[in-house]
Short mmCIF file of C-alpha atoms and ligand atoms in Angstrom, two decimals:
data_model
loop_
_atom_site.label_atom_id
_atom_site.label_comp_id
_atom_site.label_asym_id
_atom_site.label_seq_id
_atom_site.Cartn_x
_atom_site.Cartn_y
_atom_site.Cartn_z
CA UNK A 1 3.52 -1.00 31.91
CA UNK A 2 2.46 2.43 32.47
CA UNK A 3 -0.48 4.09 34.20
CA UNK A 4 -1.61 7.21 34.46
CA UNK A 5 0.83 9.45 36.73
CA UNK A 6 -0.25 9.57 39.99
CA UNK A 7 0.49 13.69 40.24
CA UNK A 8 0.26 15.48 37.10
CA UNK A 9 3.72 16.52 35.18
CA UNK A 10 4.70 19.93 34.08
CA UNK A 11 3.51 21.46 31.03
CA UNK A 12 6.51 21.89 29.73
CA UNK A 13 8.30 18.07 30.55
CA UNK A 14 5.23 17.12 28.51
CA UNK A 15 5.47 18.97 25.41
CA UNK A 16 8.85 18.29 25.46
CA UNK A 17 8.66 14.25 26.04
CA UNK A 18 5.66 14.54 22.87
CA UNK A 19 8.40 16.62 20.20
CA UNK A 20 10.68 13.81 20.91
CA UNK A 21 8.69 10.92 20.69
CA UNK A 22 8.00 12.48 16.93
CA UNK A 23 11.59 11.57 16.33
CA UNK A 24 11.95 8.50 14.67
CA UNK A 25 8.13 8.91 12.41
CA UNK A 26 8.30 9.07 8.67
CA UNK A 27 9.86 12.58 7.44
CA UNK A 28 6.69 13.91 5.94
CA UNK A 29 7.53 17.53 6.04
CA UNK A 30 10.62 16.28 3.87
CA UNK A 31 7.94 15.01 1.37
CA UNK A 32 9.07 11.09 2.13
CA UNK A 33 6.09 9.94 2.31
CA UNK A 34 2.67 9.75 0.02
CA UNK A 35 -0.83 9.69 0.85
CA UNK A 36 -0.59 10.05 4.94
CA UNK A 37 0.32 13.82 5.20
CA UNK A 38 -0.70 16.80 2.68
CA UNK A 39 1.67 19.35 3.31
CA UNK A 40 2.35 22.77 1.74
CA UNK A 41 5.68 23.33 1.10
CA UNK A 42 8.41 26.31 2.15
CA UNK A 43 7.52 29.36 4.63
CA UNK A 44 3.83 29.94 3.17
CA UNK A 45 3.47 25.74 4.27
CA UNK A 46 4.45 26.97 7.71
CA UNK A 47 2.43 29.60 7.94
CA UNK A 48 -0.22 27.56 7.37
CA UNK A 49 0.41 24.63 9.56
CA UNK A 50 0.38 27.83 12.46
CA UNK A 51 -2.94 28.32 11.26
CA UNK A 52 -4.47 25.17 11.51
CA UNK A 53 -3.00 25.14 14.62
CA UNK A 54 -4.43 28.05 15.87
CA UNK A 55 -7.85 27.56 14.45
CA UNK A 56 -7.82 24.17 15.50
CA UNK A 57 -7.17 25.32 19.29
CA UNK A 58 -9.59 27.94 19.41
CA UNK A 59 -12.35 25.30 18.64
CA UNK A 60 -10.60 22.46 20.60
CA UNK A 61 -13.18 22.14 23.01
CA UNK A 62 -16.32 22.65 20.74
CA UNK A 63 -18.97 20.46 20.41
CA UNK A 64 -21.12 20.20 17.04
CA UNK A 65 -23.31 17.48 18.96
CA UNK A 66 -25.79 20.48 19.62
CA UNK A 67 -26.06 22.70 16.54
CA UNK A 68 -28.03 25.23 18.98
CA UNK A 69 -25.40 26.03 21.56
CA UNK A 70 -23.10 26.07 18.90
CA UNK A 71 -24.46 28.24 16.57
CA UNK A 72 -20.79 29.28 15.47
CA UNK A 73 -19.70 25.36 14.16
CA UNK A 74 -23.40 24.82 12.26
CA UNK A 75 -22.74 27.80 10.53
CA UNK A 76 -19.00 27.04 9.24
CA UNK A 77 -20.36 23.79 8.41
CA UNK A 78 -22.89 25.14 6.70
CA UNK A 79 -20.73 27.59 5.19
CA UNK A 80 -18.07 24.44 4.05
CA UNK A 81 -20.83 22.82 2.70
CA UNK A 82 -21.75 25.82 0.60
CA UNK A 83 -18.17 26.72 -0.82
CA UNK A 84 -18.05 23.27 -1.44
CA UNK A 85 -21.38 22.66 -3.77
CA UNK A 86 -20.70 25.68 -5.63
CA UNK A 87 -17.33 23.96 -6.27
CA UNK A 88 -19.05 20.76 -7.28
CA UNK A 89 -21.47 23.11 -9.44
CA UNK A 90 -24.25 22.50 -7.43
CA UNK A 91 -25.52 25.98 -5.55
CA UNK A 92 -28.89 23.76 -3.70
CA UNK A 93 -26.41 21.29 -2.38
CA UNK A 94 -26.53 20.40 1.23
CA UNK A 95 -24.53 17.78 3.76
CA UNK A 96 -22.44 17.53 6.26
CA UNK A 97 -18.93 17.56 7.59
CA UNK A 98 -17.16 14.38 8.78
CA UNK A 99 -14.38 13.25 10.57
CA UNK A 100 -12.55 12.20 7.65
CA UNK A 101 -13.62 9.88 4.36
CA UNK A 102 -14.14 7.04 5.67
CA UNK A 103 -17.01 8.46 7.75
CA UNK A 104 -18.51 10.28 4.76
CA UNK A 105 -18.51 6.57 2.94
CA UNK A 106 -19.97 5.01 5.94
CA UNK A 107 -22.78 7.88 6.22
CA UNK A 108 -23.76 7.56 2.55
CA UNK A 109 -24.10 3.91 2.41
CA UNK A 110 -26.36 3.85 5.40
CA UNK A 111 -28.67 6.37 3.97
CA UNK A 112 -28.75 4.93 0.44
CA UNK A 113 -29.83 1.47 2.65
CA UNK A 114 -32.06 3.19 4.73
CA UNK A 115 -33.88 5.06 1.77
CA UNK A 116 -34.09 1.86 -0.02
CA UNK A 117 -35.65 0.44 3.44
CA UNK A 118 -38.24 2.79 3.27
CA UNK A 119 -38.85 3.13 -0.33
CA UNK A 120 -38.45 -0.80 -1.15
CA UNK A 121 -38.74 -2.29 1.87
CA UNK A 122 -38.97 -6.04 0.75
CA UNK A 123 -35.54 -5.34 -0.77
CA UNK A 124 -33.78 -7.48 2.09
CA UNK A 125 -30.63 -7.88 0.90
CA UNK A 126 -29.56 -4.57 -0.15
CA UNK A 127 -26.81 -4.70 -2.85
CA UNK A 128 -24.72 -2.00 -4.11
CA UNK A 129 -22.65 -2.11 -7.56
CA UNK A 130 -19.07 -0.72 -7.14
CA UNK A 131 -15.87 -1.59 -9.47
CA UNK A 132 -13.02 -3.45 -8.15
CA UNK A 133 -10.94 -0.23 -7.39
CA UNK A 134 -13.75 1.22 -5.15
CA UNK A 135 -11.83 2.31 -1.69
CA UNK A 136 -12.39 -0.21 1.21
CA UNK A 137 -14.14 1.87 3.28
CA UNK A 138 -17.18 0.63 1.10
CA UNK A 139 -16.19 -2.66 2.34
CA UNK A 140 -16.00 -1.88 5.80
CA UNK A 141 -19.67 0.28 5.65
CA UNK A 142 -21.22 -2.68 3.52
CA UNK A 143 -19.57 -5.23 6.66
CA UNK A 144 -20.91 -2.80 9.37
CA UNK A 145 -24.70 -1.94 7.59
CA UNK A 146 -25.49 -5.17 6.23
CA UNK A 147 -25.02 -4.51 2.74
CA UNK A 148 -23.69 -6.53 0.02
CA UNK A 149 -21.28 -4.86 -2.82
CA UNK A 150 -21.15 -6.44 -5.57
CA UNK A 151 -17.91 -5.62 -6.98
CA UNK A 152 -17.22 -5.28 -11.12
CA UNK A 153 -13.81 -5.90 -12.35
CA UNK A 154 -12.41 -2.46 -14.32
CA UNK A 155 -11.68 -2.01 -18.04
CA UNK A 156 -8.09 -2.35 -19.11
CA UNK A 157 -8.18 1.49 -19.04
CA UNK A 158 -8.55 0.98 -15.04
CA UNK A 159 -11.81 2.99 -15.18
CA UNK A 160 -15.15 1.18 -14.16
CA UNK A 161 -16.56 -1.04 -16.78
CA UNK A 162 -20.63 0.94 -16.98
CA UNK A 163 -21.59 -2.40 -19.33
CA UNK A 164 -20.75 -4.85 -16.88
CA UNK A 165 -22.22 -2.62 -13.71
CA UNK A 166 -25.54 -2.29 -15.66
CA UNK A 167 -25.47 -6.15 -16.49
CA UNK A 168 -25.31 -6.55 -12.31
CA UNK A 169 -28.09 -4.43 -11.72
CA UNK A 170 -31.16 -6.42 -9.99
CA UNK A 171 -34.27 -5.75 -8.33
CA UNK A 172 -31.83 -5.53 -4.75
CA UNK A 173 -29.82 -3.08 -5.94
CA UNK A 174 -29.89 -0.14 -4.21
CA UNK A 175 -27.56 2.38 -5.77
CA UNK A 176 -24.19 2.97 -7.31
CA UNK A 177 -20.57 3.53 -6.72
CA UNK A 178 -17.83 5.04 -8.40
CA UNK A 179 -14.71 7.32 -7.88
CA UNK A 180 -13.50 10.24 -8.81
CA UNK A 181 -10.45 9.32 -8.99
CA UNK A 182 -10.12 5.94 -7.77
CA UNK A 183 -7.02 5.75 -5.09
CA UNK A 184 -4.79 2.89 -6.68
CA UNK A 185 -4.60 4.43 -10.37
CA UNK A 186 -5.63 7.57 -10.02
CA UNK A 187 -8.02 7.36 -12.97
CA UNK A 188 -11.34 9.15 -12.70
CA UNK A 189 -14.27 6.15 -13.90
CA UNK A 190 -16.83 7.15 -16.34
CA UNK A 191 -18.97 9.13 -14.35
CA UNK A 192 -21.07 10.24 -16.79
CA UNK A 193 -22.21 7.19 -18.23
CA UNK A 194 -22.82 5.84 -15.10
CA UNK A 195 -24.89 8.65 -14.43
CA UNK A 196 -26.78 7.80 -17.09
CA UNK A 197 -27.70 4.36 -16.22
CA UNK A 198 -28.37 5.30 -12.58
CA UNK A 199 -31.27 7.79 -13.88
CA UNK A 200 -32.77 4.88 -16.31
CA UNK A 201 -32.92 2.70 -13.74
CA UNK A 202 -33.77 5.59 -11.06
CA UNK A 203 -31.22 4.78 -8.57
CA UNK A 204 -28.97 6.97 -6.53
CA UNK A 205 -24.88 7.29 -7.87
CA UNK A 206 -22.53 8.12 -5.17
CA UNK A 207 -19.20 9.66 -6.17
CA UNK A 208 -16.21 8.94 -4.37
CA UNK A 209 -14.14 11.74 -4.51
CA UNK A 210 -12.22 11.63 -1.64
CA UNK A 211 -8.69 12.24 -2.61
CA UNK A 212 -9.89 14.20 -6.14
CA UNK A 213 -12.48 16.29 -4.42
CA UNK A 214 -10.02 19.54 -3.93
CA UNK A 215 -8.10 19.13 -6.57
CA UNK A 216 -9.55 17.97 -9.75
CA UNK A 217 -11.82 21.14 -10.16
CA UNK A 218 -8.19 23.05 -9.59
CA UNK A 219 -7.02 20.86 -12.50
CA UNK A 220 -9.72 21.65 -14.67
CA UNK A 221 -9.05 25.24 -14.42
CA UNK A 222 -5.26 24.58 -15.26
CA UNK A 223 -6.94 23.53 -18.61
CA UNK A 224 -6.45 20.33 -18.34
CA UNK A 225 -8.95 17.93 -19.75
CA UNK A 226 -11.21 16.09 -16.91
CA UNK A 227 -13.81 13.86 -17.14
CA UNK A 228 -16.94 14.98 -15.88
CA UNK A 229 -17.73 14.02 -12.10
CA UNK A 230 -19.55 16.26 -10.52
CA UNK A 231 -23.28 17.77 -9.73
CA UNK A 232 -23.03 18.32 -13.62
CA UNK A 233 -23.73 15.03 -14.27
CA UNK A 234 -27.56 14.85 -13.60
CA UNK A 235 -27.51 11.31 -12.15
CA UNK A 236 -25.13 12.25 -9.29
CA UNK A 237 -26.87 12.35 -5.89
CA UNK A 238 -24.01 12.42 -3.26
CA UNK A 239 -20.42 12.83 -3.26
CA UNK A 240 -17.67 12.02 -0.93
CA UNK A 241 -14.41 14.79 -0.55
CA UNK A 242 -11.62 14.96 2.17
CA UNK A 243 -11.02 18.24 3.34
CA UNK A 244 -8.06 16.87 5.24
CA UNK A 245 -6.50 15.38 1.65
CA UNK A 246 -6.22 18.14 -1.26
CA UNK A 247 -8.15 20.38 1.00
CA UNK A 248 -4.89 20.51 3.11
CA UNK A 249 -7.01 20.98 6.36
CA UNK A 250 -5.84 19.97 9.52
CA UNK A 251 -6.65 16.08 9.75
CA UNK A 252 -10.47 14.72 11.02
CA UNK A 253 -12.37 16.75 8.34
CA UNK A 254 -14.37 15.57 5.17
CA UNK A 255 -17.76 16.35 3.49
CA UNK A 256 -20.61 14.03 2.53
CA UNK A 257 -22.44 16.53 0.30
CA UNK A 258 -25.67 15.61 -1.18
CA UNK A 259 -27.59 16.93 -4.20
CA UNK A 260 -30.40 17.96 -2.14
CA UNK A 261 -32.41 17.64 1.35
CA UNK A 262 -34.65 14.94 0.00
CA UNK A 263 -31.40 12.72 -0.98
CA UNK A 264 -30.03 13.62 2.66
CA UNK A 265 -33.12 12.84 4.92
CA UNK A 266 -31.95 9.33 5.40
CA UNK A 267 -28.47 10.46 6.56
CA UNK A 268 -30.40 11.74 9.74
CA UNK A 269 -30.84 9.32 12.62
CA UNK A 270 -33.19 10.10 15.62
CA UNK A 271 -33.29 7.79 19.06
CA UNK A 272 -36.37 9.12 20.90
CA UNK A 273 -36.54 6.77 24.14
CA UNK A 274 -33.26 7.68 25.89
CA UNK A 275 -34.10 8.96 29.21
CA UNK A 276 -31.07 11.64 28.48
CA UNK A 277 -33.78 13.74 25.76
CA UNK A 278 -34.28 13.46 22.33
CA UNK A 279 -31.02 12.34 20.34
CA UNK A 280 -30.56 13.49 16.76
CA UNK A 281 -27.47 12.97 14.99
CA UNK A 282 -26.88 12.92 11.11
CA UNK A 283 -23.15 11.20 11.54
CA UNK A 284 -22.02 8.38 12.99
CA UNK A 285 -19.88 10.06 15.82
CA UNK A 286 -21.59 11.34 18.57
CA UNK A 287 -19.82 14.43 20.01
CA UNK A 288 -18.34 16.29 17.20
CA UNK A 289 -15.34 17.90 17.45
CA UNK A 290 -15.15 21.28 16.45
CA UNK A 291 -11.14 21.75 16.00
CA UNK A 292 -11.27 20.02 12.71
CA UNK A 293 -14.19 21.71 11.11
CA UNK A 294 -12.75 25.54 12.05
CA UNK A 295 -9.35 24.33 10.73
CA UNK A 296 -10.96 23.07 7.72
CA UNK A 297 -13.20 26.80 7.15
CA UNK A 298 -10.01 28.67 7.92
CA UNK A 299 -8.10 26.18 5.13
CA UNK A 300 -10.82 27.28 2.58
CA UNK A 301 -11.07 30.64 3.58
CA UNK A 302 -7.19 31.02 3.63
CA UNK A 303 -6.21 29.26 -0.10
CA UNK A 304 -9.19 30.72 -1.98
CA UNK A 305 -9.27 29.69 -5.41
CA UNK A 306 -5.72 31.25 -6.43
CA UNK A 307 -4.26 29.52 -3.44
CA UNK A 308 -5.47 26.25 -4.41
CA UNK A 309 -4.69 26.38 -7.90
CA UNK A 310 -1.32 27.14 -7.13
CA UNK A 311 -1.02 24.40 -5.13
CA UNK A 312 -2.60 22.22 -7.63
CA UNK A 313 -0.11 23.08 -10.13
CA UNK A 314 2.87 22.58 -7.81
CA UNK A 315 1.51 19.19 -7.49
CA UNK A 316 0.60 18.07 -11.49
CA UNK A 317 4.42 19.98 -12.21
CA UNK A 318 5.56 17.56 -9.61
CA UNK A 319 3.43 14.33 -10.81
CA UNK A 320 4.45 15.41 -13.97
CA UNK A 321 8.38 14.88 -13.51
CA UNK A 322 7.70 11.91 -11.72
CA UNK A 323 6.10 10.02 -14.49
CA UNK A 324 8.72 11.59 -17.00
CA UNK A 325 11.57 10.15 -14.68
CA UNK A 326 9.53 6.91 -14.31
CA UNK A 327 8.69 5.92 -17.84
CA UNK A 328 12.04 6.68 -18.55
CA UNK A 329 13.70 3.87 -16.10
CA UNK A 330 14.09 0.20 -18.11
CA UNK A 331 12.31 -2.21 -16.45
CA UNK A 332 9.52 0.36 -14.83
CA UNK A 333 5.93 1.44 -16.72
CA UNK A 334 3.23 3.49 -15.56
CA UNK A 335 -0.19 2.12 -14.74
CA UNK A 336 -3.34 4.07 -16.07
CA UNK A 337 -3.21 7.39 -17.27
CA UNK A 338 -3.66 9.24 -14.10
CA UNK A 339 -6.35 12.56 -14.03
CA UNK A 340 -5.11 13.75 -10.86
CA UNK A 341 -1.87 14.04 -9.20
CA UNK A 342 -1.55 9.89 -8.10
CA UNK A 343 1.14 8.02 -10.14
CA UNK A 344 1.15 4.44 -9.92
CA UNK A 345 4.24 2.15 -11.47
CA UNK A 346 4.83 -1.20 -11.63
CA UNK A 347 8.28 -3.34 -12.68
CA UNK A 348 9.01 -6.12 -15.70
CA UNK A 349 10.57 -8.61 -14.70
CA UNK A 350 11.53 -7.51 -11.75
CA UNK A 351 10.20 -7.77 -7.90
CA UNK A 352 8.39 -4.42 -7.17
CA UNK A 353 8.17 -5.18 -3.74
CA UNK A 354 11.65 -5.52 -3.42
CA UNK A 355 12.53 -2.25 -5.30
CA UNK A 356 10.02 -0.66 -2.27
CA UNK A 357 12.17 -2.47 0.29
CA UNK A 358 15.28 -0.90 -1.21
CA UNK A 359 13.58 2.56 -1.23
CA UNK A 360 12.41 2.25 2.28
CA UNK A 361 16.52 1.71 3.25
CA UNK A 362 16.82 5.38 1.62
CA UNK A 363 14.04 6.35 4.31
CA UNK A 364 11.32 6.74 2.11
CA UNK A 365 7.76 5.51 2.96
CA UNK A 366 5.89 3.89 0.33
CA UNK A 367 2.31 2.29 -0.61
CA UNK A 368 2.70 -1.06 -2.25
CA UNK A 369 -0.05 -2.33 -4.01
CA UNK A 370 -1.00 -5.50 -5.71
CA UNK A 371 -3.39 -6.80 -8.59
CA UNK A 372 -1.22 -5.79 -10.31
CA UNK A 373 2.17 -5.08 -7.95
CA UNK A 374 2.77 -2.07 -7.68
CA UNK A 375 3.59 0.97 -5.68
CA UNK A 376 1.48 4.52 -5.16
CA UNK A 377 2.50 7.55 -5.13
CA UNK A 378 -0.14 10.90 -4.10
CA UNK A 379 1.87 13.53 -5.12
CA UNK A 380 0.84 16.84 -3.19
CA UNK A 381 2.58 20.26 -3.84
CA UNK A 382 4.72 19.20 -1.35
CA UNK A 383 6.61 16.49 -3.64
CA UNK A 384 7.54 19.05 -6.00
CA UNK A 385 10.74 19.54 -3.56
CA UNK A 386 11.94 15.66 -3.94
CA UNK A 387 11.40 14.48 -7.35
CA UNK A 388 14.67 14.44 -8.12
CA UNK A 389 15.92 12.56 -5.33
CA UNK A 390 13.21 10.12 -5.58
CA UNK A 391 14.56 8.97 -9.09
CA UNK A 392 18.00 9.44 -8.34
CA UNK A 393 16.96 6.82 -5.50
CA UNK A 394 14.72 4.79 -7.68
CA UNK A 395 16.92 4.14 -10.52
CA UNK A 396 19.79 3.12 -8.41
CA UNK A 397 17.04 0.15 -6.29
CA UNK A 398 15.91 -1.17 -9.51
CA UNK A 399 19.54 -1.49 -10.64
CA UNK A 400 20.05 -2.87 -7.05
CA UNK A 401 17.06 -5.25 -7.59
CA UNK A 402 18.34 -6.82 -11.57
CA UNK A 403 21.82 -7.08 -10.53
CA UNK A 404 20.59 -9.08 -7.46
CA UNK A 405 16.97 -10.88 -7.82
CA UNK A 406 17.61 -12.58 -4.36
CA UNK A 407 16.74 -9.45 -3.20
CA UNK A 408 13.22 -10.15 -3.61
CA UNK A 409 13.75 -13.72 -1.51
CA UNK A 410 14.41 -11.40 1.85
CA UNK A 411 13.08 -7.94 3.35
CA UNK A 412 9.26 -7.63 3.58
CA UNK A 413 8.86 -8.71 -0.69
CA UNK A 414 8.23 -12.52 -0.01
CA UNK A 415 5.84 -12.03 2.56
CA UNK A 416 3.49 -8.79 0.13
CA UNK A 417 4.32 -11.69 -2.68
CA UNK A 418 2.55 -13.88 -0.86
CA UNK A 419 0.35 -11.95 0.25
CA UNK A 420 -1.13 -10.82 -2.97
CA UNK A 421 -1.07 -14.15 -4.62
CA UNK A 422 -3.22 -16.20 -1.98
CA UNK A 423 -5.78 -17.53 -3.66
CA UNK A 424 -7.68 -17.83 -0.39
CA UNK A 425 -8.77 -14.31 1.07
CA UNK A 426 -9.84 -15.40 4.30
CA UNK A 427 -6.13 -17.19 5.19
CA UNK A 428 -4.61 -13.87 4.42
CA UNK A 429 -7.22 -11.90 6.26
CA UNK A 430 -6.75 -13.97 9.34
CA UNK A 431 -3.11 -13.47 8.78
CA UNK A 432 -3.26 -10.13 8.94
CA UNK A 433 -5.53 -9.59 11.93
CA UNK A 434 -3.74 -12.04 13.82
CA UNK A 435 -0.49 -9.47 12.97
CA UNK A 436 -2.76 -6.27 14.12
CA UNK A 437 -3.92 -8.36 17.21
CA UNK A 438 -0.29 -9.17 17.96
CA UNK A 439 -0.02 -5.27 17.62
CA UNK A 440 -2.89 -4.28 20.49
CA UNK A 441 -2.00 -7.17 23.07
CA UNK A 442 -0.14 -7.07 25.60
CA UNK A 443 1.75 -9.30 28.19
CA UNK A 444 0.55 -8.65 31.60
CA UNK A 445 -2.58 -9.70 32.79
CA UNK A 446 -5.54 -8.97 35.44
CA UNK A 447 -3.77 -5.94 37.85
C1 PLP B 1 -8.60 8.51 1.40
C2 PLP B 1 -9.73 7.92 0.66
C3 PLP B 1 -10.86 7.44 1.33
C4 PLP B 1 -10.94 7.32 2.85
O1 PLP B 1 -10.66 8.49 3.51
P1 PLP B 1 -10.09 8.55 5.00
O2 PLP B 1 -10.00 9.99 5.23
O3 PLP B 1 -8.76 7.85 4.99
O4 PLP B 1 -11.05 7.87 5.90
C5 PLP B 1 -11.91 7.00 0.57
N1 PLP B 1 -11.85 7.01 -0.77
C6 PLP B 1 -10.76 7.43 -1.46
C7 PLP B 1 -10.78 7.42 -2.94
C8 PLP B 1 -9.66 7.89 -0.76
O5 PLP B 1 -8.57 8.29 -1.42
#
């Protein structure tokens, strides 16, 4: 059991003991793994990584809690949230900077409840209508703030079905949901029609556009065709976008961005009674870390708009092969015909999940996903360097896998079989936290 050393250790016994505890983690400057780590490839990725680094130290101590003493912070914030509108082709827009997506989600969903509190305050069970591929940090704000999602199964194109969310809407509902692109598919849902049916029924549309935020407007300027997702769909009032994904910021930053101050005033929260002053805070963290946000305005300010769309092509060039190499294994197919740079595949006839086992021998990490099985890839600019490896590795698993089905009887593919076939959610949940509390408890007791 250890406790904190009763006389400090040397500077450099520490740094050393922390670059070799690194040793054994997934290679994700190799590229081997997908959606954890967005890395820039080759010298200029190093480069980079130095600056994050250094613009992360220089604001390590920083506090954002008080915009006044730190004048410096507010204003790259406010500067982030500027490049960032005009991005979204919106130049009014306003918001904030979070800690990552899953705060942005949580931040939006509490001010879409809390404006329907005050607007329509005998809504009392506030519902919001997302499709089925909606990320689950939607579930986990709707679980924390009381609201209820009521979730839409998706079109055989993968994209949300706008017919079957308007069919859902109800005198509770208190906004809408969609993605731009949604994480499992990477398919970007109809944004625009959604859009439309927000503004008949004069209810706020958040876009999720966490992982297609910083890239898909890089994309569109490749030419490629996009749907529309954006401020230039009228109905859009807030959208969600990870600086730390396609960004390629140094990890804790992400932008709630709103279409103006009216939609944000309910992001704000004041406590007024604390005998420790006035409290205003328009996240859900309290002290706010400054590191993160610098990183993130140096990122911006470093890529510009050539850097990015460089970056953005390394990555399509790279998703590109993939799905090439993919489609053109028997026994694999694609699922949805992906905007951005995610490719999704699934097997015939065979065990996915054991074909991911197989990979994971060859040390790569991977995302499995179910309904249907299947496994993720995000491809960054980073990937372009392992393509071919990947589906030198891939085609020899799924021969591995149909020359030997028992394969999918051992490893970790019986149990994500399982796990995705329940019929009862709950077992499986309690399953799995009883896993993650096995992971957080310890032996020893009272000391
Ligand atoms: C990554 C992601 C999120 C959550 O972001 P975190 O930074 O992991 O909290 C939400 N939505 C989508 C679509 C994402 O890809």
């Amino acid at each position: 059991m250890t406790s904190i050393p009763r006389t400090g250790r040397t500077t450099d016994d520490i740094l050393a003991e922390l670059e070799q505890r690194k040793a054994k983690d997934t290679r994700w400057r190799e590229g081997r793994v997908f959606s954890l780590v967005y890395h820039v490839p080759g010298s200029a990725g190093e480069a980079h990584e130095k600056l994050m680094q250094r613009a992360h130290a220089l604001y390590a101590s920083t506090n954002l809690l008080n915009p006044m003493a730190f004048g410096s912070l507010k204003q790259m914030e406010t500067d982030i949230i500027e490049m960032t509108g005009r991005l979204f082709h919106c130049s009014g827009a306003v918001g904030t900077v979070t800690s990552g997506g899953t705060e942005s989600i949580l931040c939006a969903v509490a001010a879409y409840r809390d404006r329907a509190r005050r607007e329509r305050p005998w809504v009392l069970r506030p519902e919001l209508i997302v499709p089925t591929t909606i990320h689950p940090a939607f579930d986990k704000a709707a679980h924390y703030f009381g609201v209820k999602l009521v979730k839409v199964p998706i079109g055989d194109d993968l994209r949300a079905d706008v017919p079957a969310m308007a069919k859902k809407i109800s005198r509770r509902t208190i906004g809408l949901v969609a993605s731009a692109p949604q994480y499992p598919h990477g398919v970007v849902d109809p944004i625009a029609e959604l859009g439309e049916l927000a503004q008949k029924h004069k209810l706020p549309l958040h876009v999720d556009a966490c992982v297609g935020g910083f890239v898909l407007p890089w994309i569109e300027k490749l030419g490629r065709r996009v749907p529309r997702w954006d401020f230039r769909v009228p109905g859009v009032t807030s959208i969600s976008a990870d600086l730390h994904k396609f960004g390629y910021a140094a990890k804790g930053a992400s932008v709630l961005i709103w279409r103006s101050i009216d939609a944000m005033r309910h992001q704000i929260f004041v406590a007024t009674d604390f005998p420790g002053g006035i409290y205003a805070s328009p996240t859900l963290i309290g002290t706010r870390p400054g590191g993160p946000i610098a990183a993130a305005w140096a990122a911006l300010n470093s890529f510009g708009e050539q850097g990015y769309i460089e970056l953005a092509k390394q990555a399509l060039d790279a998703a590109d092969r993939l799905r090439l190499g993919i489609e053109a294994i028997p026994g694999l197919a694609l699922l949805g015909k992906g905007d951005a740079t995610i490719v999704t595949y699934a097997a015939l006839g065979m065990n996915v999940y054991a074909i991911a086992d197989r990979m994971e021998l060859r040390g790569w990490t991977l995302d499995r996903q179910h309904k249907p099985a299947s496994i993720h890839l995000t491809v960054t600019a980073n990937h372009g360097q392992i393509v071919d490896e990947y589906l030198a590795d891939l085609r020899a698993c799924v021969a591995e896998v149909r020359s030997d089905p028992s394969l999918a009887k051992s490893g970790s593919a019986p149990m994500y079989g399982m796990a995705a076939k329940m019929p009862i959610r709950g077992f499986v949940a309690a399953k799995v936290r009883k896993v993650m509390a096995e992971m957080y408890s310890r032996s020893g007791g009272v000391s």
